[in-house]
Short mmCIF file of C-alpha atoms in Angstrom, two decimals:
data_model
loop_
_atom_site.label_atom_id
_atom_site.label_comp_id
_atom_site.label_asym_id
_atom_site.label_seq_id
_atom_site.Cartn_x
_atom_site.Cartn_y
_atom_site.Cartn_z
CA MET E 1 0.00 0.00 0.00
CA SER E 2 1.33 3.43 -0.94
CA GLN E 3 2.07 5.87 1.87
CA PRO E 4 0.40 9.31 2.08
CA LYS E 5 2.54 12.00 0.47
CA ASP E 6 2.03 14.58 3.19
CA ILE E 7 0.34 15.08 6.52
CA SER E 8 -2.81 16.59 4.97
CA GLN E 9 -3.69 13.21 3.46
CA LEU E 10 -3.88 11.48 6.86
CA GLY E 11 -6.94 11.04 9.05
CA GLU E 12 -7.45 13.44 11.96
CA ASN E 13 -6.14 11.09 14.65
CA GLU E 14 -3.09 10.26 12.54
CA ILE E 15 -2.40 13.96 11.94
CA ILE E 16 -2.58 14.67 15.67
CA GLN E 17 -0.20 11.78 16.36
CA LYS E 18 2.26 12.98 13.71
CA LYS E 19 2.24 16.51 15.13
CA ARG E 20 2.80 15.23 18.65
CA GLU E 21 5.80 13.32 17.33
CA LYS E 22 7.12 16.55 15.81
CA ILE E 23 6.80 18.26 19.19
CA LEU E 24 8.72 15.45 20.89
CA ASN E 25 11.42 15.63 18.23
CA LEU E 26 11.76 19.42 18.58
CA ARG E 27 12.10 19.12 22.34
CA SER E 28 14.72 16.41 21.95
CA LEU E 29 16.69 18.97 19.92
CA ASN E 30 16.20 21.61 22.65
CA VAL E 31 13.85 23.58 20.41
CA ASN E 32 10.86 25.02 22.25
CA PRO E 33 7.68 24.36 20.18
CA TYR E 34 5.96 27.12 22.18
CA ALA E 35 8.63 29.82 22.02
CA ASN E 36 8.24 33.45 23.00
CA ASP E 37 11.54 34.90 21.88
CA LYS E 38 10.58 36.35 18.49
CA LYS E 39 8.38 39.40 18.06
CA PRO E 40 6.78 40.90 14.95
CA GLU E 41 8.02 44.34 13.98
CA MET E 42 4.86 45.20 12.05
CA SER E 43 1.40 43.74 11.59
CA VAL E 44 0.32 41.83 8.51
CA SER E 45 -2.24 44.55 7.76
CA ASP E 46 0.45 47.26 7.99
CA PHE E 47 2.69 45.23 5.66
CA ILE E 48 -0.10 44.94 3.12
CA ARG E 49 -1.02 48.60 3.47
CA LYS E 50 2.58 49.67 2.93
CA TYR E 51 3.23 47.64 -0.20
CA LYS E 52 -0.07 46.79 -1.89
CA ASP E 53 0.04 49.73 -4.30
CA VAL E 54 3.78 49.65 -5.02
CA PRO E 55 4.39 48.61 -8.67
CA GLN E 56 6.10 45.27 -9.16
CA GLU E 57 9.11 46.74 -10.95
CA VAL E 58 9.64 49.34 -8.20
CA LEU E 59 9.39 46.74 -5.46
CA ALA E 60 11.90 44.55 -7.30
CA GLU E 61 14.44 47.34 -6.92
CA THR E 62 13.58 48.63 -3.44
CA GLY E 63 12.19 45.56 -1.66
CA LYS E 64 15.63 44.22 -0.78
CA GLU E 65 16.50 47.41 1.08
CA GLU E 66 14.28 46.66 4.08
CA LYS E 67 13.38 43.50 5.92
CA HIS E 68 10.21 43.04 7.96
CA ALA E 69 9.32 40.59 10.73
CA LEU E 70 5.73 39.39 10.75
CA ALA E 71 3.86 36.84 12.88
CA GLY E 72 0.58 35.03 12.48
CA ARG E 73 -1.16 31.73 11.91
CA LEU E 74 0.08 29.69 8.98
CA MET E 75 -3.20 28.99 7.17
CA SER E 76 -1.65 26.89 4.40
CA LEU E 77 1.70 25.39 3.44
CA ARG E 78 2.61 23.87 0.08
CA VAL E 79 6.11 22.42 -0.32
CA MET E 80 7.59 22.11 -3.82
CA GLY E 81 11.18 20.88 -3.66
CA LYS E 82 13.38 23.83 -2.70
CA LEU E 83 10.39 26.18 -2.43
CA ALA E 84 7.44 26.36 -0.09
CA PHE E 85 4.43 28.68 -0.27
CA GLY E 86 2.22 29.55 2.67
CA HIS E 87 -0.13 32.25 3.90
CA ILE E 88 0.08 33.76 7.36
CA LYS E 89 -3.00 35.41 8.80
CA GLU E 90 -3.46 38.00 11.53
CA THR E 91 -6.98 39.22 12.40
CA LEU E 92 -8.69 39.55 8.98
CA GLU E 93 -5.58 40.01 6.84
CA LYS E 94 -3.35 37.36 5.31
CA VAL E 95 -0.26 37.56 3.13
CA GLN E 96 1.71 34.99 1.16
CA VAL E 97 5.09 33.92 2.49
CA VAL E 98 7.61 32.31 0.15
CA PHE E 99 10.21 30.05 1.76
CA SER E 100 13.23 29.33 -0.45
CA LYS E 101 16.22 27.07 0.11
CA ASP E 102 18.36 29.58 -1.79
CA PHE E 103 17.49 32.39 0.62
CA MET E 104 17.19 30.44 3.89
CA GLY E 105 19.84 27.75 3.64
CA GLU E 106 19.52 25.04 6.29
CA GLU E 107 16.68 26.93 7.96
CA PHE E 108 14.52 25.95 4.98
CA ASP E 109 14.90 22.29 5.94
CA SER E 110 13.52 23.08 9.39
CA VAL E 111 10.50 24.83 7.86
CA LYS E 112 9.91 21.90 5.52
CA LYS E 113 10.19 19.36 8.32
CA ASN E 114 8.52 21.10 11.26
CA PHE E 115 6.01 23.64 9.95
CA ASP E 116 2.37 22.70 9.30
CA ALA E 117 -0.79 24.57 8.44
CA GLY E 118 -2.28 25.84 11.70
CA ASP E 119 1.04 26.66 13.35
CA ILE E 120 1.68 30.17 14.63
CA VAL E 121 4.97 31.31 13.12
CA TRP E 122 7.39 34.23 12.93
CA VAL E 123 8.93 35.13 9.58
CA LYS E 124 11.35 37.81 8.48
CA GLY E 125 12.20 38.84 4.97
CA GLU E 126 11.72 41.29 2.13
CA ALA E 127 8.60 42.39 0.30
CA TYR E 128 8.22 41.40 -3.31
CA VAL E 129 5.57 40.56 -5.88
CA THR E 130 5.45 37.12 -7.50
CA ARG E 131 5.17 36.52 -11.23
CA THR E 132 1.43 36.05 -10.74
CA GLY E 133 1.20 39.52 -9.17
CA GLU E 134 0.71 38.46 -5.55
CA LEU E 135 2.28 40.59 -2.83
CA SER E 136 4.46 38.31 -0.74
CA LEU E 137 7.16 38.21 1.89
CA LEU E 138 10.28 36.38 0.73
CA ALA E 139 11.51 34.84 3.96
CA THR E 140 15.13 34.86 5.00
CA GLU E 141 14.38 33.70 8.57
CA ALA E 142 11.54 31.76 10.17
CA ALA E 143 10.72 30.39 13.61
CA LEU E 144 7.96 28.32 15.15
CA LEU E 145 6.10 30.14 17.94
CA THR E 146 3.22 27.76 18.64
CA LYS E 147 2.95 24.22 17.33
CA ASN E 148 -0.58 23.41 16.24
CA ILE E 149 -1.76 19.90 17.14
CA ARG E 150 -5.31 19.69 15.83
CA PRO E 151 -5.84 20.08 12.07
CA LEU E 152 -7.82 23.07 10.87
CA PRO E 153 -11.20 22.31 9.24
CA GLU E 154 -11.03 21.24 5.60
CA LYS E 155 -10.36 24.22 3.34
CA PHE E 156 -13.37 24.17 1.03
CA HIS E 157 -16.12 23.22 3.48
CA GLY E 158 -14.68 24.96 6.51
CA LEU E 159 -16.43 24.93 9.85
CA THR E 160 -20.13 24.93 8.96
CA ASP E 161 -21.94 22.98 11.69
CA LYS E 162 -23.69 25.57 13.88
CA GLU E 163 -23.39 23.58 17.10
CA THR E 164 -19.66 23.09 16.61
CA ARG E 165 -19.16 26.72 15.61
CA TYR E 166 -20.80 28.03 18.80
CA ARG E 167 -19.08 25.50 21.02
CA GLN E 168 -15.65 25.91 19.43
CA ARG E 169 -15.82 29.63 18.71
CA TYR E 170 -12.02 29.79 18.63
CA VAL E 171 -11.99 27.62 15.50
CA ASP E 172 -14.94 29.51 14.05
CA LEU E 173 -12.96 32.75 14.36
CA ILE E 174 -9.90 31.20 12.71
CA MET E 175 -11.81 29.92 9.69
CA ASN E 176 -14.71 32.33 9.13
CA ASP E 177 -13.83 35.96 8.50
CA ASP E 178 -17.48 37.00 8.37
CA VAL E 179 -17.86 35.82 11.98
CA LYS E 180 -14.82 37.82 13.05
CA THR E 181 -16.23 40.85 11.20
CA THR E 182 -19.50 40.53 13.13
CA PHE E 183 -17.66 40.71 16.44
CA TYR E 184 -15.49 43.61 15.30
CA LYS E 185 -18.74 45.39 14.49
CA ARG E 186 -20.11 44.50 17.92
CA ILE E 187 -17.05 46.09 19.51
CA LYS E 188 -17.50 49.17 17.33
CA ILE E 189 -21.21 49.39 18.24
CA ILE E 190 -20.55 49.34 21.99
CA ALA E 191 -17.71 51.84 21.63
CA PHE E 192 -20.00 54.15 19.65
CA ILE E 193 -22.75 53.90 22.27
CA ARG E 194 -20.31 54.77 25.08
CA LYS E 195 -19.02 57.76 23.13
CA PHE E 196 -22.55 58.92 22.25
CA MET E 197 -23.73 58.67 25.85
CA THR E 198 -20.76 60.48 27.36
CA GLU E 199 -20.92 63.21 24.72
CA ASN E 200 -24.55 63.73 25.74
CA GLY E 201 -23.63 64.22 29.39
CA PHE E 202 -24.22 60.72 30.79
CA LEU E 203 -21.83 59.21 33.35
CA GLU E 204 -20.94 55.53 33.04
CA VAL E 205 -21.37 53.70 36.36
CA GLU E 206 -21.25 50.16 37.71
CA THR E 207 -23.84 48.62 40.01
CA PRO E 208 -24.07 45.20 41.71
CA MET E 209 -24.64 42.04 39.71
CA MET E 210 -25.69 40.05 42.77
CA HIS E 211 -28.82 41.34 44.46
CA PRO E 212 -30.34 40.46 47.84
CA LEU E 213 -33.82 40.85 46.31
CA VAL E 214 -35.45 40.08 42.96
CA SER E 215 -35.86 43.45 41.29
CA GLY E 216 -35.76 45.49 38.12
CA ALA E 217 -37.95 43.53 35.71
CA ALA E 218 -40.51 40.74 35.45
CA ALA E 219 -38.36 37.64 34.98
CA LYS E 220 -37.28 34.48 36.78
CA PRO E 221 -33.88 34.96 38.46
CA PHE E 222 -30.84 32.76 38.89
CA ILE E 223 -30.29 32.06 42.59
CA THR E 224 -26.96 31.56 44.34
CA HIS E 225 -25.82 31.48 47.97
CA HIS E 226 -23.23 33.60 49.76
CA ASN E 227 -21.52 31.36 52.31
CA ALA E 228 -19.93 34.03 54.51
CA LEU E 229 -23.21 35.95 54.91
CA ASP E 230 -25.29 32.75 54.81
CA MET E 231 -27.91 34.33 52.57
CA PRO E 232 -29.37 33.81 49.11
CA LEU E 233 -28.39 36.20 46.33
CA TYR E 234 -29.98 36.70 42.94
CA MET E 235 -28.05 37.35 39.74
CA ARG E 236 -29.43 40.63 38.56
CA ILE E 237 -32.36 40.71 36.19
CA ALA E 238 -31.78 44.41 35.57
CA PRO E 239 -29.81 47.20 37.27
CA GLU E 240 -32.80 49.56 37.42
CA LEU E 241 -33.33 50.14 41.12
CA TYR E 242 -29.64 50.73 41.84
CA LEU E 243 -29.36 53.24 39.01
CA LYS E 244 -32.42 55.08 40.33
CA ARG E 245 -30.80 55.22 43.76
CA LEU E 246 -28.03 57.19 42.04
CA LEU E 247 -30.64 59.67 40.82
CA VAL E 248 -31.71 60.12 44.42
CA GLY E 249 -28.07 60.73 45.33
CA GLY E 250 -27.77 63.48 42.73
CA MET E 251 -25.43 61.72 40.28
CA GLY E 252 -27.33 63.18 37.33
CA LYS E 253 -27.55 61.39 33.97
CA VAL E 254 -26.17 57.85 34.37
CA PHE E 255 -25.83 54.73 32.23
CA GLU E 256 -24.48 51.22 32.56
CA ILE E 257 -23.55 48.66 29.89
CA ASN E 258 -23.21 45.26 31.46
CA ARG E 259 -24.54 41.74 31.89
CA SER E 260 -27.95 40.78 33.20
CA PHE E 261 -29.25 37.25 33.80
CA ARG E 262 -32.68 35.68 33.40
CA ASN E 263 -33.46 32.05 34.13
CA GLU E 264 -35.73 31.60 31.15
CA GLY E 265 -35.92 29.74 27.85
CA MET E 266 -33.40 30.04 25.04
CA ASP E 267 -34.32 30.84 21.45
CA LEU E 268 -33.17 33.00 18.54
CA THR E 269 -33.41 36.19 20.60
CA HIS E 270 -32.87 34.98 24.18
CA ASN E 271 -29.75 33.87 26.04
CA PRO E 272 -29.76 33.49 29.84
CA GLU E 273 -26.77 35.84 30.08
CA PHE E 274 -27.08 38.96 27.96
CA THR E 275 -25.79 42.50 27.58
CA MET E 276 -28.00 45.52 27.99
CA MET E 277 -27.63 49.21 28.51
CA GLU E 278 -29.80 51.00 31.03
CA PHE E 279 -29.71 54.77 31.34
CA TYR E 280 -31.60 57.34 33.44
CA TRP E 281 -32.20 60.98 32.67
CA PRO E 282 -33.34 63.37 35.43
CA TYR E 283 -36.00 65.93 34.48
CA ALA E 284 -36.83 64.08 31.24
CA ASP E 285 -39.90 62.08 30.28
CA PHE E 286 -40.61 59.17 27.96
CA GLU E 287 -41.18 61.53 25.04
CA ASP E 288 -37.62 62.84 25.46
CA MET E 289 -36.41 59.25 25.56
CA MET E 290 -38.10 58.41 22.26
CA ASN E 291 -36.36 61.30 20.52
CA PHE E 292 -33.02 60.43 22.11
CA THR E 293 -33.32 56.75 21.19
CA GLU E 294 -34.10 57.57 17.58
CA GLU E 295 -31.00 59.73 17.38
CA LEU E 296 -28.77 57.15 19.10
CA ILE E 297 -29.72 54.14 16.97
CA SER E 298 -30.02 55.91 13.62
CA SER E 299 -26.60 57.53 14.20
CA LEU E 300 -25.16 54.17 15.23
CA ALA E 301 -26.39 52.39 12.08
CA LEU E 302 -24.96 55.18 9.93
CA GLU E 303 -21.61 55.03 11.74
CA VAL E 304 -21.22 51.25 11.54
CA ASN E 305 -22.78 50.46 8.16
CA GLY E 306 -22.67 53.81 6.37
CA THR E 307 -26.45 53.81 6.00
CA THR E 308 -29.54 53.74 8.21
CA GLU E 309 -30.85 50.79 6.17
CA CYS E 310 -30.03 47.41 7.70
CA PRO E 311 -30.88 44.19 5.86
CA TYR E 312 -32.21 41.68 8.35
CA ASP E 313 -33.33 38.21 7.37
CA ASP E 314 -35.45 38.88 4.26
CA LYS E 315 -36.40 42.41 5.33
CA MET E 316 -34.84 45.85 5.07
CA ILE E 317 -35.07 47.75 8.34
CA ASP E 318 -34.65 51.50 7.98
CA PHE E 319 -33.62 53.29 11.17
CA LYS E 320 -33.92 56.71 9.57
CA ARG E 321 -35.81 59.16 11.77
CA PRO E 322 -38.64 59.67 12.62
CA TRP E 323 -40.08 56.31 13.69
CA ARG E 324 -43.72 55.41 14.03
CA ARG E 325 -45.48 55.83 17.40
CA LEU E 326 -48.60 53.83 18.24
CA THR E 327 -50.48 53.15 21.47
CA ILE E 328 -50.92 49.54 22.46
CA ARG E 329 -54.71 49.86 22.17
CA ASP E 330 -54.50 51.36 18.68
CA SER E 331 -52.10 48.62 17.61
CA LEU E 332 -54.54 45.88 18.68
CA VAL E 333 -57.22 47.41 16.46
CA GLU E 334 -54.95 48.25 13.52
CA TYR E 335 -53.38 44.80 13.31
CA GLY E 336 -56.67 42.94 13.63
CA ALA E 337 -56.60 41.52 17.14
CA VAL E 338 -60.01 43.15 17.82
CA SER E 339 -62.46 45.15 15.71
CA SER E 340 -62.61 48.34 17.77
CA LYS E 341 -61.37 50.04 20.92
CA GLU E 342 -64.72 49.30 22.54
CA ASP E 343 -63.89 45.58 22.29
CA LEU E 344 -60.90 46.19 24.58
CA GLU E 345 -63.25 46.94 27.47
CA SER E 346 -64.85 43.46 27.32
CA VAL E 347 -63.07 40.58 29.01
CA GLU E 348 -65.33 38.15 27.15
CA ILE E 349 -64.45 39.59 23.73
CA LEU E 350 -60.77 39.62 24.63
CA LEU E 351 -60.87 36.00 25.79
CA ASN E 352 -62.53 34.95 22.54
CA ALA E 353 -59.97 36.94 20.56
CA CYS E 354 -57.14 35.23 22.48
CA LYS E 355 -58.62 31.80 21.77
CA LYS E 356 -59.12 32.68 18.08
CA ASN E 357 -55.46 33.69 17.79
CA GLY E 358 -54.02 30.57 19.37
CA VAL E 359 -53.45 31.81 22.92
CA ASP E 360 -53.82 29.15 25.61
CA ILE E 361 -56.63 30.56 27.76
CA SER E 362 -56.77 27.69 30.26
CA GLU E 363 -55.10 29.86 32.92
CA LEU E 364 -56.62 33.15 31.79
CA LYS E 365 -60.23 32.65 32.90
CA ASN E 366 -59.84 35.18 35.74
CA ALA E 367 -57.36 37.44 33.95
CA SER E 368 -57.96 41.17 33.77
CA LYS E 369 -58.58 42.93 30.48
CA TYR E 370 -55.06 44.34 30.70
CA LYS E 371 -53.47 40.90 30.97
CA LEU E 372 -55.56 39.72 28.00
CA MET E 373 -54.58 42.77 25.97
CA MET E 374 -50.91 41.97 26.51
CA GLU E 375 -51.45 38.32 25.55
CA LEU E 376 -53.16 39.46 22.36
CA PHE E 377 -50.41 41.94 21.60
CA ASP E 378 -47.76 39.23 21.92
CA ALA E 379 -49.74 36.82 19.72
CA VAL E 380 -51.01 39.16 17.01
CA VAL E 381 -49.18 42.48 16.84
CA GLU E 382 -45.54 42.09 17.84
CA HIS E 383 -44.38 39.98 14.89
CA GLN E 384 -46.00 42.45 12.45
CA LEU E 385 -43.95 45.43 13.66
CA ILE E 386 -41.23 45.33 11.01
CA GLN E 387 -40.04 48.95 10.77
CA PRO E 388 -38.93 50.68 13.99
CA THR E 389 -42.08 51.40 16.00
CA PHE E 390 -42.64 52.80 19.49
CA ILE E 391 -45.60 51.10 21.18
CA THR E 392 -46.82 53.37 23.99
CA GLU E 393 -49.26 53.50 26.92
CA TYR E 394 -48.80 50.11 28.52
CA PRO E 395 -51.30 49.11 31.24
CA SER E 396 -50.28 50.14 34.75
CA GLU E 397 -50.93 46.60 35.94
CA ASN E 398 -48.07 45.36 33.76
CA SER E 399 -45.67 48.21 34.58
CA PRO E 400 -45.00 48.32 38.34
CA LEU E 401 -42.02 50.68 38.10
CA ALA E 402 -43.46 53.12 35.53
CA ARG E 403 -45.19 56.45 36.15
CA LYS E 404 -48.94 56.36 35.64
CA ASN E 405 -50.34 58.70 33.03
CA ASP E 406 -51.73 61.86 34.65
CA LEU E 407 -54.91 61.84 32.55
CA ASN E 408 -55.54 58.09 32.47
CA PRO E 409 -53.86 56.28 35.39
CA GLU E 410 -54.94 52.87 34.04
CA TYR E 411 -52.02 53.29 31.65
CA THR E 412 -48.42 54.42 32.00
CA ASP E 413 -46.05 56.79 30.27
CA ARG E 414 -44.13 53.85 28.87
CA TYR E 415 -43.06 52.52 25.51
CA GLU E 416 -41.33 49.55 24.00
CA LEU E 417 -39.37 49.80 20.77
CA PHE E 418 -39.90 47.07 18.17
CA ALA E 419 -38.20 46.29 14.87
CA ALA E 420 -38.36 43.18 12.68
CA GLY E 421 -41.02 41.86 15.05
CA LYS E 422 -38.68 41.90 18.05
CA GLU E 423 -38.47 44.06 21.16
CA LEU E 424 -35.36 46.23 21.18
CA ALA E 425 -35.88 48.66 24.07
CA ASN E 426 -38.16 49.35 27.03
CA ALA E 427 -38.53 52.81 28.58
CA PHE E 428 -40.81 54.92 30.71
CA SER E 429 -41.20 57.99 32.79
CA GLU E 430 -40.14 56.78 36.22
CA GLN E 431 -42.36 56.37 39.24
CA ASN E 432 -40.96 58.62 41.96
CA ASP E 433 -43.95 58.69 44.32
CA PRO E 434 -42.95 56.39 47.23
CA GLU E 435 -46.56 55.68 48.20
CA SER E 436 -47.56 54.64 44.68
CA GLN E 437 -44.39 52.59 44.36
CA PHE E 438 -45.11 50.83 47.65
CA LYS E 439 -48.58 49.87 46.41
CA ALA E 440 -47.14 48.57 43.15
CA PHE E 441 -44.66 46.44 45.11
CA GLU E 442 -47.52 45.12 47.26
CA GLN E 443 -49.31 43.96 44.12
CA GLN E 444 -46.15 42.18 43.01
CA VAL E 445 -45.84 40.47 46.39
CA GLU E 446 -49.40 39.21 46.10
CA ALA E 447 -48.72 38.00 42.57
CA LYS E 448 -45.68 36.10 43.82
CA LYS E 449 -47.74 34.48 46.58
CA ALA E 450 -50.22 33.41 43.90
CA GLY E 451 -47.45 31.60 42.02
CA ASP E 452 -46.01 34.23 39.69
CA ASP E 453 -42.27 33.37 39.71
CA GLU E 454 -41.50 36.49 37.64
CA ALA E 455 -42.88 38.96 40.19
CA VAL E 456 -40.41 41.27 41.93
CA ASP E 457 -39.82 41.50 45.68
CA MET E 458 -40.76 44.30 48.04
CA ASP E 459 -37.69 46.56 48.20
CA LEU E 460 -38.13 48.68 51.32
CA ASP E 461 -34.72 50.31 50.95
CA PHE E 462 -35.75 51.58 47.53
CA ILE E 463 -38.95 53.00 49.05
CA ARG E 464 -36.78 54.68 51.68
CA ALA E 465 -34.61 56.13 48.90
CA LEU E 466 -37.71 57.54 47.17
CA GLU E 467 -38.78 59.11 50.43
CA TYR E 468 -35.59 61.19 50.32
CA GLY E 469 -36.81 62.39 46.94
CA MET E 470 -35.95 61.24 43.42
CA PRO E 471 -36.20 63.90 40.71
CA PRO E 472 -38.71 63.29 37.92
CA ALA E 473 -36.88 61.19 35.38
CA ALA E 474 -37.09 58.79 32.47
CA GLY E 475 -35.19 55.55 32.06
CA GLU E 476 -34.58 53.01 29.35
CA GLY E 477 -33.08 49.60 28.76
CA ILE E 478 -31.73 48.63 25.33
CA GLY E 479 -30.84 45.05 24.43
CA ILE E 480 -27.31 45.35 23.04
CA ASP E 481 -27.26 41.80 21.66
CA ARG E 482 -30.44 42.32 19.67
CA LEU E 483 -29.21 45.69 18.44
CA VAL E 484 -26.05 43.99 17.18
CA MET E 485 -28.21 41.34 15.49
CA PHE E 486 -30.03 44.02 13.49
CA VAL E 487 -26.94 45.99 12.52
CA THR E 488 -24.95 42.88 11.47
CA ASN E 489 -27.85 40.93 9.90
CA SER E 490 -27.39 38.02 12.31
CA PRO E 491 -30.45 35.71 12.57
CA SER E 492 -29.64 34.32 16.02
CA ILE E 493 -28.46 35.90 19.26
CA ARG E 494 -25.85 33.13 19.42
CA ASP E 495 -24.27 34.61 16.28
CA VAL E 496 -23.44 37.82 18.16
CA LEU E 497 -22.27 36.27 21.45
CA LEU E 498 -18.68 35.08 21.44
CA PHE E 499 -19.54 32.23 23.81
CA PRO E 500 -23.30 31.58 23.91
CA GLN E 501 -24.72 29.30 26.57
CA MET E 502 -24.69 25.65 25.49
CA ARG E 503 -25.57 22.30 26.99
CA ILE E 504 -22.59 20.48 28.49
CA GLU E 505 -20.76 18.65 25.71
CA LYS E 506 -21.12 14.88 25.93
#
């Protein structure tokens, strides 16, 4: 039986074994296969930028005058007698490296014997352009910095299995430049938001991630235990009540970008650990917040993509201002959940509408009209809100931390922002009346006693803070992960999280 010509023709286990043998051989020769004694003098991208537009004939004359040391991952290596051709990659850029026996002498034999695709290498040499017109580095020196053991995914099919890509994100980033580009955009998005907020007078703060009480939003918390204090703690659902305490303390306009945690299901738009920004603006109301949010997100899309239009799935979302504003009651009529606003006053009509639209009403027999309205909104309206839309005037019953509307206290000065059928932000004029807030907490306590595991706890310290006086204010939470999804046209939240939550690998 004929032997394989090179390592790439072996099976994965055989390749790993061959590479381990190379490591043992290098160590036997006192060569460190994980060296840290060679440093690049310029990046691959800087090398390309410096020479990409230099004519071939000019480079042939001047290229020998200067040598450059580069480092990166060797993505390919093809040996042809006394020549070898490879590409080294750093971030998104890669450049060809030509190894020649004539230029390297005995060092070429070491490259030929010990280098493999996947290794991280250091090379030094001169810039030149090959006969085919490809900018290259003609190596005069080379050194192994990190010996790769596991073979990279096959060149033409790459790493395509979603489960493997999420679980082995490090390989995904090596092989798929579009994935790396998504995360570079995510970094740019968050940096832009920070700059925008600070330029508009907001101070970035940090608040606790472990709370003694369940607070901030309607969601099921993760529970842990602090041994030294012998007490339960809850991973924060939202930072809201701590940020409002800062308003009481006179900190002014504040924001926080950080993790929150919700012990709920996972789907295309939900991960148990997620990034959000919450910000609070003294002496502003929810109308101010709508205008500010429009400016923030439309400016962000323009900065990152060069346009306010963002393709998403099979839709084109345009974040150009102004955005549509619609009350929740008007939306239920307009999108066909009920025939008229009068229908919204009838629990019987709402129950029938819920049943007609596929809502499980088995546990809704004693629900209020407000609860039924929200069920209908989720079932009928939300997925139809494609272009950016502010849905306003949520029922007070569903908004325990929001300020009630002065003219109609059944509803609040609150909105949620939707795009592509998904919630992107939640905001309201804040409740700063300690008595009203206490009553809202009492209702939540009763709901929790009745079995609602998403109800918040009574926070007496927060009531005490309000009794010192919190200025009228508006606050908002924006889901950063979902925002990144829209701006990068990523169909799943796991595509914009470097390490999404996964089941334990078997």
